[in-house]
Amino acid sequence: FVGASAIAVAAFWQHASTETPLAEPFKITPLTSHAGFERYSSFSPDGRHVAFSWRNDSGAPFHIHTKAIESGSTVQRTSDHVDDLSPAWSPDGRFIAFLRSLSGEQAQLVLIPASGGPERELTEISRPQSAPSSVILFGHDRAWSPDSRFLVVPSGDPPKEPFGLLLVSIESGATRRLLSAPPGTGPYLAPAVSPDGRHLAFVRRTDFAVSEIWMNTLSGDYTPQGEPIKMTYGNRLTTSPVWAGPRELLFLSGEVGAEAGLYRMSIGQPGTPRPMPSLGEGAALLSVLARSGSPSGPRLHVGFTRVVKDPNIYRTESSEPSTQFSASRLFSSSTRIDFNPQFSPDGRRITFESTRSGSMEVWVANEDGSNPRQLTDFGGPLTGAARWSPDGRQIVFNSRFGGQADLYIVSANGGEPRRLTFEPTNEDLASWSGDGRWLYFHSDRNGSSQIWRMPADGGEWIPVTTLGGLAALESIDRKFVYYTKGKALGPASLWRVAKDGAGGGGEVPVLDSLADWSTFSVAPDGIYFIPYARSEAGSSINFYRFADGQSRAIIEIHKPVSVGLTVSPDGRVILYTQVDRDDNDLLIAGMLR
């Protein structure tokens, strides 16, 4: 299957976007329109109610709600002080299961009776990071067995126990490991058990921008038979598997920042998905509801979450570096995603990432945002994280054109990019040394995320960190490398290591809280940074002064932030990314079987 199927699969994914969908467009109807965020729809077996997670605009946690689909009346079912996510109605209609977020990556699996009554905690699990604010949602974090006796959930405790899938007994709360992700690979996510209980589909994430659907056959007691089989080969974000019948899957697949397509696949034909009518931009977190009684036969309804996120680049100025800055104003915007600005060494140009051409690409503009020009044209794979060479003539960036992330260099005036790395692992988030001779970059080639350096023209890699690292910048005096640690999605910390020394006590913490891997910029006398804020109402840009190790806010930000922070060479202009719109709603689309 692997050889012949892989060729057919490559051809499918290359041309799927231009194929004619196999059915007429859906009729899409809103399920909710509350202020705030509604996610994770799950239908009752009788099709009369939907359960979902909702957080209103006040910044309160996500709670579980249920809603009568016909009458529209909504009932709040939980009221804890932490997030309650991913509800799932049991096939027999008796319970609603959900995950309650605890500290770090811990969560409780909880049951509530569908007819009302006290909660019952089943077990505590350690799950992969899946921040509620993330634009990337891989799918539901739980699945019922068709007999309503068990739940399947992702769990793991690396490095002691790799992320995989657990089977949890509803009666006793006892757990049994079903599958473990191989060491050095991404976690297993979004489980889905077929209606006949014979198959388990799930998402295997290999990178924050790449995931595929895998499947295992199950025995009568839900024991996996044999090894998992890879079902898709898209080399992009393939997410949210749900069953359209005992032998058919629905799922979403697309690039970060672009519209995800809806596909249908028979489990007897791995690698040959069929495109379905579009659910529109921002579709995520599929669920299904079968209804009978249609004159044309049984209908299958697809519930989904519409995720709308509009980040734009903002500008603030000051007459003196690291002093009070002016109120922010919109610097560069479009109806698409714009983020991660970076000043050129002379301060006269910027690079930024945008989907205004239809896919995430690197763009260049004047320092005031005028004359935007597309610099790369990979046409699909996530491409970005651009940094200028010290002389301003070249730009290094990463692209997932081959499935994994690799480094490329292109002239600042445009032209054909030159590929620098060819490893089967991920190499990205590169920056230049001050003398232009070296590139610092992130790689997971040894099974963990570390900072490396290599000659800018290619050559031997030299490790910079041993305790973890994501994105690095050399200090202005060229003595140190400052770098972030954390996950690709979510908060990060800032560390420092001597430029030519790696390992052990040489890796020193500097700041314990950044909004993400990208939100810092090194200046001669300190570091500009955006701290992580639990509330999505806003944050601030702070300045950390080397002289006394003190930090202070220099400007308040009143909306959520996204990737990117850059300071002009004279320290008087700051560009950052602000999320101007961030909405979620639940919708339902009807289609014939």
PDB file of N, CA and C in Angstrom, residues 31 36 137 175 194 196 306 358 401 470:
ATOM      1  N   LEU A  31     -25.515  28.098  14.781  1.00  0.00           N
ATOM      2  CA  LEU A  31     -26.017  27.446  15.994  1.00  0.00           C
ATOM      3  C   LEU A  31     -25.978  28.396  17.175  1.00  0.00           C
ATOM      4  N   GLY A  36     -18.215  36.627  22.592  1.00  0.00           N
ATOM      5  CA  GLY A  36     -17.137  35.826  23.162  1.00  0.00           C
ATOM      6  C   GLY A  36     -16.763  34.665  22.266  1.00  0.00           C
ATOM      7  N   LEU A 137      -6.427  24.482  16.013  1.00  0.00           N
ATOM      8  CA  LEU A 137      -7.196  23.570  16.840  1.00  0.00           C
ATOM      9  C   LEU A 137      -7.231  22.232  16.122  1.00  0.00           C
ATOM     10  N   THR A 175      -7.615   3.445  33.823  1.00  0.00           N
ATOM     11  CA  THR A 175      -7.074   3.787  32.507  1.00  0.00           C
ATOM     12  C   THR A 175      -6.248   2.644  31.938  1.00  0.00           C
ATOM     13  N   SER A 194     -14.849   4.713  15.551  1.00  0.00           N
ATOM     14  CA  SER A 194     -15.889   4.476  14.545  1.00  0.00           C
ATOM     15  C   SER A 194     -17.184   3.999  15.201  1.00  0.00           C
ATOM     16  N   ASP A 196     -18.982   1.464  14.767  1.00  0.00           N
ATOM     17  CA  ASP A 196     -19.023   0.041  15.078  1.00  0.00           C
ATOM     18  C   ASP A 196     -17.925  -0.380  16.060  1.00  0.00           C
ATOM     19  N   ARG A 306     -16.429  28.223  13.777  1.00  0.00           N
ATOM     20  CA  ARG A 306     -15.828  29.226  12.893  1.00  0.00           C
ATOM     21  C   ARG A 306     -14.872  30.085  13.721  1.00  0.00           C
ATOM     22  N   GLY A 358      -2.958  34.720  -0.531  1.00  0.00           N
ATOM     23  CA  GLY A 358      -3.671  33.444  -0.485  1.00  0.00           C
ATOM     24  C   GLY A 358      -2.969  32.385   0.337  1.00  0.00           C
ATOM     25  N   PHE A 401       8.142  23.725   2.635  1.00  0.00           N
ATOM     26  CA  PHE A 401       7.869  23.284   1.268  1.00  0.00           C
ATOM     27  C   PHE A 401       8.021  21.777   1.115  1.00  0.00           C
ATOM     28  N   LEU A 470      14.276  27.952  21.260  1.00  0.00           N
ATOM     29  CA  LEU A 470      13.441  28.120  20.071  1.00  0.00           C
ATOM     30  C   LEU A 470      13.984  29.192  19.125  1.00  0.00           C
TER      31      LEU A 470
END
